[in-house]
PDB file of C-alpha atoms and ligand atoms in Angstrom:
ATOM      1  CA  MET A  56     104.675 111.057 112.108  1.00  0.00           C
ATOM      2  CA  PRO A  57     101.922 108.362 112.938  1.00  0.00           C
ATOM      3  CA  GLU A  58      97.988 109.720 113.027  1.00  0.00           C
ATOM      4  CA  LEU A  59      94.950 108.429 114.018  1.00  0.00           C
ATOM      5  CA  PRO A  60      94.172 106.088 111.051  1.00  0.00           C
ATOM      6  CA  GLU A  61      98.329 105.489 111.741  1.00  0.00           C
ATOM      7  CA  VAL A  62      98.327 104.450 114.593  1.00  0.00           C
ATOM      8  CA  GLU A  63      94.724 102.637 114.758  1.00  0.00           C
ATOM      9  CA  THR A  64      96.292 100.235 111.639  1.00  0.00           C
ATOM     10  CA  ILE A  65      98.930  98.933 113.726  1.00  0.00           C
ATOM     11  CA  ALA A  66      96.697  98.489 116.867  1.00  0.00           C
ATOM     12  CA  ARG A  67      94.602  96.152 114.555  1.00  0.00           C
ATOM     13  CA  GLY A  68      97.373  93.978 113.387  1.00  0.00           C
ATOM     14  CA  LEU A  69      98.653  93.914 116.932  1.00  0.00           C
ATOM     15  CA  ALA A  70      95.622  92.430 117.748  1.00  0.00           C
ATOM     16  CA  ALA A  71      95.275  90.024 115.342  1.00  0.00           C
ATOM     17  CA  THR A  72      99.025  88.883 115.822  1.00  0.00           C
ATOM     18  CA  THR A  73      99.624  89.008 119.738  1.00  0.00           C
ATOM     19  CA  VAL A  74      96.581  88.718 121.433  1.00  0.00           C
ATOM     20  CA  GLY A  75      96.931  85.127 123.324  1.00  0.00           C
ATOM     21  CA  LYS A  76     100.587  85.602 123.253  1.00  0.00           C
ATOM     22  CA  HIS A  77     102.436  85.239 126.741  1.00  0.00           C
ATOM     23  CA  ILE A  78     105.395  86.841 126.777  1.00  0.00           C
ATOM     24  CA  HIS A  79     109.124  85.089 127.764  1.00  0.00           C
ATOM     25  CA  ALA A  80     111.565  87.395 127.239  1.00  0.00           C
ATOM     26  CA  ILE A  81     112.078  91.262 126.750  1.00  0.00           C
ATOM     27  CA  ASP A  82     115.256  92.921 125.730  1.00  0.00           C
ATOM     28  CA  VAL A  83     115.973  96.065 126.449  1.00  0.00           C
ATOM     29  CA  PHE A  84     118.372  97.790 124.473  1.00  0.00           C
ATOM     30  CA  LEU A  85     117.716 101.888 125.241  1.00  0.00           C
ATOM     31  CA  PRO A  86     117.034 102.101 128.882  1.00  0.00           C
ATOM     32  CA  LYS A  87     115.526 106.039 128.212  1.00  0.00           C
ATOM     33  CA  MET A  88     112.524 104.782 125.957  1.00  0.00           C
ATOM     34  CA  LEU A  89     111.486 103.240 128.649  1.00  0.00           C
ATOM     35  CA  ILE A  90     108.711 105.124 131.528  1.00  0.00           C
ATOM     36  CA  THR A  91     108.255 102.839 134.461  1.00  0.00           C
ATOM     37  CA  PRO A  92     105.550 103.659 137.457  1.00  0.00           C
ATOM     38  CA  ASN A  93     108.695 103.855 140.810  1.00  0.00           C
ATOM     39  CA  LYS A  94     111.214 102.725 138.878  1.00  0.00           C
ATOM     40  CA  GLN A  95     109.718  99.586 138.234  1.00  0.00           C
ATOM     41  CA  LYS A  96     111.471  96.435 136.536  1.00  0.00           C
ATOM     42  CA  ILE A  97     110.399  96.226 133.099  1.00  0.00           C
ATOM     43  CA  ASN A  98     111.117  92.144 133.352  1.00  0.00           C
ATOM     44  CA  ILE A  99     107.375  91.713 135.952  1.00  0.00           C
ATOM     45  CA  LEU A 100     105.837  91.412 132.670  1.00  0.00           C
ATOM     46  CA  LEU A 101     107.781  87.939 132.220  1.00  0.00           C
ATOM     47  CA  GLY A 102     104.878  85.611 132.044  1.00  0.00           C
ATOM     48  CA  ASP A 103     102.375  88.200 131.922  1.00  0.00           C
ATOM     49  CA  SER A 104     100.111  87.619 128.117  1.00  0.00           C
ATOM     50  CA  ILE A 105      98.586  90.500 125.496  1.00  0.00           C
ATOM     51  CA  THR A 106      94.731  90.107 126.749  1.00  0.00           C
ATOM     52  CA  ALA A 107      93.304  93.697 123.442  1.00  0.00           C
ATOM     53  CA  VAL A 108      95.110  95.675 121.949  1.00  0.00           C
ATOM     54  CA  SER A 109      93.861  98.952 121.504  1.00  0.00           C
ATOM     55  CA  ARG A 110      94.469 102.502 120.467  1.00  0.00           C
ATOM     56  CA  ARG A 111      93.872 105.496 122.466  1.00  0.00           C
ATOM     57  CA  ALA A 112      94.828 108.968 120.819  1.00  0.00           C
ATOM     58  CA  LYS A 113      97.885 107.890 118.971  1.00  0.00           C
ATOM     59  CA  TYR A 114      98.930 105.419 121.364  1.00  0.00           C
ATOM     60  CA  VAL A 115      98.805 101.944 121.084  1.00  0.00           C
ATOM     61  CA  VAL A 116      97.639 100.112 123.735  1.00  0.00           C
ATOM     62  CA  LEU A 117      98.757  96.883 124.951  1.00  0.00           C
ATOM     63  CA  ASN A 118      96.357  94.973 127.556  1.00  0.00           C
ATOM     64  CA  LEU A 119      97.614  92.342 129.499  1.00  0.00           C
ATOM     65  CA  ALA A 120      96.414  89.182 131.482  1.00  0.00           C
ATOM     66  CA  SER A 121      98.110  91.245 135.163  1.00  0.00           C
ATOM     67  CA  GLY A 122      96.229  94.290 134.402  1.00  0.00           C
ATOM     68  CA  ARG A 123      98.931  96.588 133.520  1.00  0.00           C
ATOM     69  CA  ARG A 124      99.226  98.362 130.526  1.00  0.00           C
ATOM     70  CA  LEU A 125     101.969  99.161 128.052  1.00  0.00           C
ATOM     71  CA  ALA A 126     101.292 102.125 126.130  1.00  0.00           C
ATOM     72  CA  ILE A 127     103.358 103.292 123.046  1.00  0.00           C
ATOM     73  CA  HIS A 128     103.761 106.266 121.388  1.00  0.00           C
ATOM     74  CA  LEU A 129     105.886 106.857 118.536  1.00  0.00           C
ATOM     75  CA  ARG A 130     106.402 110.188 118.494  1.00  0.00           C
ATOM     76  CA  MET A 131     107.936 110.694 114.781  1.00  0.00           C
ATOM     77  CA  THR A 132     109.905 107.327 113.584  1.00  0.00           C
ATOM     78  CA  GLY A 133     108.601 105.339 116.482  1.00  0.00           C
ATOM     79  CA  ARG A 134     107.509 100.834 114.848  1.00  0.00           C
ATOM     80  CA  LEU A 135     105.837  98.302 116.302  1.00  0.00           C
ATOM     81  CA  ILE A 136     106.415  95.682 114.192  1.00  0.00           C
ATOM     82  CA  PHE A 137     105.743  92.203 115.162  1.00  0.00           C
ATOM     83  CA  TYR A 138     107.434  88.793 113.316  1.00  0.00           C
ATOM     84  CA  PRO A 139     106.017  85.961 113.368  1.00  0.00           C
ATOM     85  CA  ASN A 140     109.564  83.562 113.492  1.00  0.00           C
ATOM     86  CA  THR A 141     112.214  82.844 115.261  1.00  0.00           C
ATOM     87  CA  ASP A 142     114.597  83.347 113.737  1.00  0.00           C
ATOM     88  CA  VAL A 143     114.780  87.144 113.546  1.00  0.00           C
ATOM     89  CA  SER A 144     117.499  89.555 113.669  1.00  0.00           C
ATOM     90  CA  ARG A 145     117.319  92.374 115.223  1.00  0.00           C
ATOM     91  CA  PRO A 146     116.335  95.077 113.288  1.00  0.00           C
ATOM     92  CA  PRO A 147     118.107  98.230 112.942  1.00  0.00           C
ATOM     93  CA  HIS A 148     117.432 100.929 115.949  1.00  0.00           C
ATOM     94  CA  THR A 149     115.955  98.565 117.726  1.00  0.00           C
ATOM     95  CA  HIS A 150     115.384  99.555 121.387  1.00  0.00           C
ATOM     96  CA  VAL A 151     112.827  97.025 123.039  1.00  0.00           C
ATOM     97  CA  SER A 152     112.197  93.658 121.691  1.00  0.00           C
ATOM     98  CA  PHE A 153     109.551  91.389 123.306  1.00  0.00           C
ATOM     99  CA  THR A 154     109.603  87.442 122.500  1.00  0.00           C
ATOM    100  CA  PHE A 155     107.113  85.739 123.222  1.00  0.00           C
ATOM    101  CA  THR A 156     106.418  81.476 124.317  1.00  0.00           C
ATOM    102  CA  ASP A 157     105.887  80.809 120.675  1.00  0.00           C
ATOM    103  CA  GLY A 158     109.165  82.741 119.544  1.00  0.00           C
ATOM    104  CA  SER A 159     107.605  85.170 117.937  1.00  0.00           C
ATOM    105  CA  GLN A 160     108.594  88.671 118.806  1.00  0.00           C
ATOM    106  CA  LEU A 161     108.059  91.983 118.688  1.00  0.00           C
ATOM    107  CA  HIS A 162     109.832  95.098 118.060  1.00  0.00           C
ATOM    108  CA  PHE A 163     110.187  98.931 119.301  1.00  0.00           C
ATOM    109  CA  ALA A 164     112.391 100.367 116.347  1.00  0.00           C
ATOM    110  CA  ASP A 165     113.001 104.321 116.526  1.00  0.00           C
ATOM    111  CA  MET A 166     115.434 106.000 114.235  1.00  0.00           C
ATOM    112  CA  ARG A 167     115.543 109.324 116.138  1.00  0.00           C
ATOM    113  CA  GLN A 168     114.465 107.759 119.415  1.00  0.00           C
ATOM    114  CA  PHE A 169     111.213 110.420 120.625  1.00  0.00           C
ATOM    115  CA  GLY A 170     109.064 107.642 121.396  1.00  0.00           C
ATOM    116  CA  ARG A 171     108.181 106.392 124.454  1.00  0.00           C
ATOM    117  CA  LEU A 172     106.880 102.621 125.968  1.00  0.00           C
ATOM    118  CA  ARG A 173     104.978 103.185 128.799  1.00  0.00           C
ATOM    119  CA  LEU A 174     104.194 100.763 131.566  1.00  0.00           C
ATOM    120  CA  ILE A 175     100.958 101.879 133.270  1.00  0.00           C
ATOM    121  CA  ASP A 176     100.839  99.802 136.722  1.00  0.00           C
ATOM    122  CA  VAL A 177      97.410  98.362 137.698  1.00  0.00           C
ATOM    123  CA  SER A 178      96.483 100.764 139.706  1.00  0.00           C
ATOM    124  CA  GLU A 179      97.379 103.349 138.242  1.00  0.00           C
ATOM    125  CA  THR A 180      95.288 105.780 136.508  1.00  0.00           C
ATOM    126  CA  TRP A 181      96.183 106.824 132.554  1.00  0.00           C
ATOM    127  CA  ASP A 182      94.432 108.546 129.818  1.00  0.00           C
ATOM    128  CA  ALA A 183      96.488 110.079 127.246  1.00  0.00           C
ATOM    129  CA  ASP A 184      96.348 113.864 126.575  1.00  0.00           C
ATOM    130  CA  GLY A 185      92.569 114.064 127.212  1.00  0.00           C
ATOM    131  CA  GLY A 186      91.452 115.624 124.040  1.00  0.00           C
ATOM    132  CA  ILE A 187      87.754 113.904 122.436  1.00  0.00           C
ATOM    133  CA  GLU A 188      88.178 110.639 120.403  1.00  0.00           C
ATOM    134  CA  PRO A 189      86.606 112.002 116.778  1.00  0.00           C
ATOM    135  CA  LEU A 190      85.217 108.821 115.438  1.00  0.00           C
ATOM    136  CA  SER A 191      83.259 108.196 119.016  1.00  0.00           C
ATOM    137  CA  PRO A 192      79.721 108.757 119.090  1.00  0.00           C
ATOM    138  CA  GLU A 193      80.270 111.568 121.587  1.00  0.00           C
ATOM    139  CA  PHE A 194      82.399 113.519 119.225  1.00  0.00           C
ATOM    140  CA  THR A 195      79.225 115.570 117.090  1.00  0.00           C
ATOM    141  CA  ALA A 196      78.803 118.417 114.396  1.00  0.00           C
ATOM    142  CA  GLU A 197      77.258 120.242 117.993  1.00  0.00           C
ATOM    143  CA  TYR A 198      80.396 119.302 120.739  1.00  0.00           C
ATOM    144  CA  LEU A 199      82.954 120.198 117.965  1.00  0.00           C
ATOM    145  CA  TRP A 200      81.023 123.861 116.907  1.00  0.00           C
ATOM    146  CA  GLY A 201      81.012 124.164 120.851  1.00  0.00           C
ATOM    147  CA  LEU A 202      84.115 123.671 120.823  1.00  0.00           C
ATOM    148  CA  LEU A 203      85.604 126.380 118.506  1.00  0.00           C
ATOM    149  CA  HIS A 204      83.142 128.651 119.928  1.00  0.00           C
ATOM    150  CA  ALA A 205      84.634 128.083 123.351  1.00  0.00           C
ATOM    151  CA  HIS A 206      87.985 129.146 121.843  1.00  0.00           C
ATOM    152  CA  ARG A 207      89.293 131.933 119.731  1.00  0.00           C
ATOM    153  CA  ALA A 208      92.875 130.274 117.663  1.00  0.00           C
ATOM    154  CA  GLN A 209      93.263 129.857 114.076  1.00  0.00           C
ATOM    155  CA  LEU A 210      91.328 127.019 112.817  1.00  0.00           C
ATOM    156  CA  LYS A 211      94.274 124.529 112.462  1.00  0.00           C
ATOM    157  CA  ASN A 212      96.227 124.918 115.220  1.00  0.00           C
ATOM    158  CA  LEU A 213      92.781 124.041 117.414  1.00  0.00           C
ATOM    159  CA  LEU A 214      92.098 120.995 115.409  1.00  0.00           C
ATOM    160  CA  LEU A 215      96.370 120.059 116.398  1.00  0.00           C
ATOM    161  CA  ASN A 216      95.502 120.467 120.416  1.00  0.00           C
ATOM    162  CA  GLN A 217      95.773 116.882 121.732  1.00  0.00           C
ATOM    163  CA  ASN A 218      94.285 118.158 124.581  1.00  0.00           C
ATOM    164  CA  TYR A 219      91.128 118.924 122.844  1.00  0.00           C
ATOM    165  CA  ILE A 220      90.875 116.468 120.161  1.00  0.00           C
ATOM    166  CA  SER A 221      93.066 113.276 119.650  1.00  0.00           C
ATOM    167  CA  GLY A 222      95.221 112.060 117.060  1.00  0.00           C
ATOM    168  CA  LEU A 223      94.675 114.840 114.331  1.00  0.00           C
ATOM    169  CA  GLY A 224      97.790 115.438 113.129  1.00  0.00           C
ATOM    170  CA  ASN A 225      99.597 117.538 109.998  1.00  0.00           C
ATOM    171  CA  ILE A 226      97.964 115.441 107.251  1.00  0.00           C
ATOM    172  CA  TYR A 227      94.774 115.153 108.506  1.00  0.00           C
ATOM    173  CA  VAL A 228      93.763 119.075 109.601  1.00  0.00           C
ATOM    174  CA  CYS A 229      95.234 119.716 106.033  1.00  0.00           C
ATOM    175  CA  GLU A 230      92.632 117.265 104.184  1.00  0.00           C
ATOM    176  CA  ALA A 231      90.037 118.534 106.889  1.00  0.00           C
ATOM    177  CA  LEU A 232      90.177 122.023 106.378  1.00  0.00           C
ATOM    178  CA  TRP A 233      89.978 121.612 102.375  1.00  0.00           C
ATOM    179  CA  GLN A 234      87.156 119.679 102.459  1.00  0.00           C
ATOM    180  CA  ALA A 235      85.336 121.678 104.280  1.00  0.00           C
ATOM    181  CA  ARG A 236      86.389 124.129 102.618  1.00  0.00           C
ATOM    182  CA  LEU A 237      87.583 126.691 104.987  1.00  0.00           C
ATOM    183  CA  SER A 238      90.962 128.591 105.794  1.00  0.00           C
ATOM    184  CA  PRO A 239      93.236 127.125 108.266  1.00  0.00           C
ATOM    185  CA  ILE A 240      93.756 130.710 109.510  1.00  0.00           C
ATOM    186  CA  LYS A 241      90.253 131.460 109.957  1.00  0.00           C
ATOM    187  CA  LEU A 242      89.138 132.221 113.714  1.00  0.00           C
ATOM    188  CA  THR A 243      87.678 129.138 115.706  1.00  0.00           C
ATOM    189  CA  HIS A 244      84.594 131.553 117.149  1.00  0.00           C
ATOM    190  CA  THR A 245      83.693 132.871 113.890  1.00  0.00           C
ATOM    191  CA  VAL A 246      83.256 129.489 112.478  1.00  0.00           C
ATOM    192  CA  SER A 247      79.513 128.933 111.413  1.00  0.00           C
ATOM    193  CA  ARG A 248      77.461 126.317 112.487  1.00  0.00           C
ATOM    194  CA  PRO A 249      76.920 124.626 108.664  1.00  0.00           C
ATOM    195  CA  ALA A 250      80.886 125.278 108.177  1.00  0.00           C
ATOM    196  CA  ALA A 251      81.508 123.743 111.496  1.00  0.00           C
ATOM    197  CA  THR A 252      78.969 120.887 110.280  1.00  0.00           C
ATOM    198  CA  ARG A 253      81.298 120.201 107.032  1.00  0.00           C
ATOM    199  CA  LEU A 254      84.454 120.156 109.353  1.00  0.00           C
ATOM    200  CA  HIS A 255      82.662 116.936 111.701  1.00  0.00           C
ATOM    201  CA  ARG A 256      81.921 115.778 108.448  1.00  0.00           C
ATOM    202  CA  ALA A 257      84.845 115.946 106.432  1.00  0.00           C
ATOM    203  CA  ILE A 258      87.400 114.629 109.879  1.00  0.00           C
ATOM    204  CA  VAL A 259      84.713 112.016 109.807  1.00  0.00           C
ATOM    205  CA  GLN A 260      85.278 111.168 106.788  1.00  0.00           C
ATOM    206  CA  ILE A 261      89.096 111.552 106.377  1.00  0.00           C
ATOM    207  CA  LEU A 262      89.969 109.261 109.015  1.00  0.00           C
ATOM    208  CA  GLU A 263      87.261 106.354 108.754  1.00  0.00           C
ATOM    209  CA  LYS A 264      89.180 106.728 104.862  1.00  0.00           C
ATOM    210  CA  ALA A 265      92.451 106.823 105.331  1.00  0.00           C
ATOM    211  CA  ILE A 266      92.367 103.708 107.982  1.00  0.00           C
ATOM    212  CA  ALA A 267      90.356 101.746 105.928  1.00  0.00           C
ATOM    213  CA  ALA A 268      93.727 102.339 103.176  1.00  0.00           C
ATOM    214  CA  ARG A 269      96.047 101.550 106.558  1.00  0.00           C
ATOM    215  CA  GLY A 270      97.539 105.188 107.004  1.00  0.00           C
ATOM    216  CA  THR A 271      99.824 107.975 104.766  1.00  0.00           C
ATOM    217  CA  SER A 272     103.147 106.519 104.199  1.00  0.00           C
ATOM    218  CA  ILE A 273     104.913 109.516 103.094  1.00  0.00           C
ATOM    219  CA  ASP A 274     107.962 110.093 105.847  1.00  0.00           C
ATOM    220  CA  ASP A 275     108.813 106.719 107.662  1.00  0.00           C
ATOM    221  CA  TYR A 276     105.104 104.869 108.285  1.00  0.00           C
ATOM    222  CA  VAL A 277     104.913 101.468 107.872  1.00  0.00           C
ATOM    223  CA  ASP A 278     102.118  99.130 110.146  1.00  0.00           C
ATOM    224  CA  SER A 279     103.231  96.485 112.090  1.00  0.00           C
ATOM    225  CA  ARG A 280     103.654  93.684 109.982  1.00  0.00           C
ATOM    226  CA  GLY A 281     106.840  96.352 107.907  1.00  0.00           C
ATOM    227  CA  ASN A 282     104.083  97.085 105.014  1.00  0.00           C
ATOM    228  CA  ALA A 283     102.959 100.589 103.386  1.00  0.00           C
ATOM    229  CA  GLY A 284      99.887 102.174 103.536  1.00  0.00           C
ATOM    230  CA  THR A 285      97.893 103.161 100.416  1.00  0.00           C
ATOM    231  CA  PHE A 286      96.260 106.895 101.693  1.00  0.00           C
ATOM    232  CA  GLN A 287      98.993 109.337  99.841  1.00  0.00           C
ATOM    233  CA  HIS A 288      97.768 108.037  96.992  1.00  0.00           C
ATOM    234  CA  SER A 289      94.235 109.753  97.820  1.00  0.00           C
ATOM    235  CA  LEU A 290      95.688 113.474  99.461  1.00  0.00           C
ATOM    236  CA  GLN A 291      93.840 116.059  97.752  1.00  0.00           C
ATOM    237  CA  VAL A 292      95.939 118.981  98.868  1.00  0.00           C
ATOM    238  CA  TYR A 293      99.239 117.817 101.747  1.00  0.00           C
ATOM    239  CA  GLY A 294     101.955 118.378  99.386  1.00  0.00           C
ATOM    240  CA  ARG A 295     100.427 119.584  96.924  1.00  0.00           C
ATOM    241  CA  THR A 296     102.662 122.741  95.998  1.00  0.00           C
ATOM    242  CA  ASN A 297     102.263 124.983  93.105  1.00  0.00           C
ATOM    243  CA  LYS A 298      99.755 121.561  91.795  1.00  0.00           C
ATOM    244  CA  PRO A 299      95.911 122.712  90.862  1.00  0.00           C
ATOM    245  CA  CYS A 300      93.160 122.701  93.791  1.00  0.00           C
ATOM    246  CA  PHE A 301      91.309 119.320  92.552  1.00  0.00           C
ATOM    247  CA  ARG A 302      88.076 121.591  92.588  1.00  0.00           C
ATOM    248  CA  CYS A 303      88.685 125.192  91.182  1.00  0.00           C
ATOM    249  CA  LYS A 304      92.180 124.969  90.029  1.00  0.00           C
ATOM    250  CA  ASP A 305      94.030 127.624  91.789  1.00  0.00           C
ATOM    251  CA  ARG A 306      97.224 126.755  93.200  1.00  0.00           C
ATOM    252  CA  ILE A 307      97.660 124.929  96.325  1.00  0.00           C
ATOM    253  CA  VAL A 308      99.074 127.305  98.574  1.00  0.00           C
ATOM    254  CA  ARG A 309     102.207 126.240 101.057  1.00  0.00           C
ATOM    255  CA  THR A 310     102.701 128.258 104.526  1.00  0.00           C
ATOM    256  CA  ILE A 311     104.129 128.385 107.460  1.00  0.00           C
ATOM    257  CA  GLN A 312     101.418 128.175 110.036  1.00  0.00           C
ATOM    258  CA  ALA A 313     102.719 127.159 114.072  1.00  0.00           C
ATOM    259  CA  GLN A 314     106.078 126.165 112.574  1.00  0.00           C
ATOM    260  CA  ARG A 315     104.544 123.612 110.189  1.00  0.00           C
ATOM    261  CA  GLY A 316     103.305 123.661 106.710  1.00  0.00           C
ATOM    262  CA  THR A 317     100.096 123.909 106.197  1.00  0.00           C
ATOM    263  CA  TRP A 318      99.022 123.317 102.751  1.00  0.00           C
ATOM    264  CA  SER A 319      95.658 125.031 101.343  1.00  0.00           C
ATOM    265  CA  CYS A 320      93.687 126.368  98.681  1.00  0.00           C
ATOM    266  CA  PRO A 321      93.607 130.621  98.457  1.00  0.00           C
ATOM    267  CA  SER A 322      90.115 130.393  97.028  1.00  0.00           C
ATOM    268  CA  CYS A 323      88.033 128.331  98.045  1.00  0.00           C
ATOM    269  CA  GLN A 324      89.128 127.711 101.680  1.00  0.00           C
ATOM    270  CA  LYS A 325      87.760 130.451 103.457  1.00  0.00           C
TER     271      LYS A 325
HETATM  272 ZN1   ZN B 501      89.990 125.510  95.157  1.00  0.00          ZN
END
């Protein structure tokens, strides 16, 4: 599933390619992929143009000249692919496509069909799931310590909760906990201030490195031009079952936590 670095990479790619383009045609092949307010028709966007592309949590947000926005969540296998040429045949699993006046196209494809494209009207307030952005100035070590001590949850489960912190998923939470030398099942209210500071630094560093590497391509993720990311080559713990820990040489174990595979080192993550 695309997490913050992958969605950020897609948003930056679309910002570079689609800003300023005018929507000439919209084809909807699978209506359930669309969420629109008051049964408004998506065709209200014909003639509108893209003024900016940004990311909020795990959503790519297309900002339009009308003040309307399109917020796209890719869920498991969603893709947003930009084609600069006019002679594009529809790629497999394309459910919505936008054709711009210059002939270029943006396709929203999703093999498993869990993704959604949401039209947000001018007067509508919308703010994803409400969690703090981990790369914002507001997300400090002190903030994280306060968040951890306001709850009694297993560390990994709290970090994955989008209501608290936006954009972290299984890969980057496993990596951050390994870097900070913290067990995924440690209870949040028992994390010391120095440990919270280590964890804060790990989260920020790993997200920034993964964005610089254009995301992690293990399953289906590709960027807005269809290219894979490269951070999978830098993973320290995720997916490394039975391989030696890069820090202490003990074996990495895979456990199941909240129905999800979890990788950690039993020796150096306490
Ligand atoms: Zn270790």
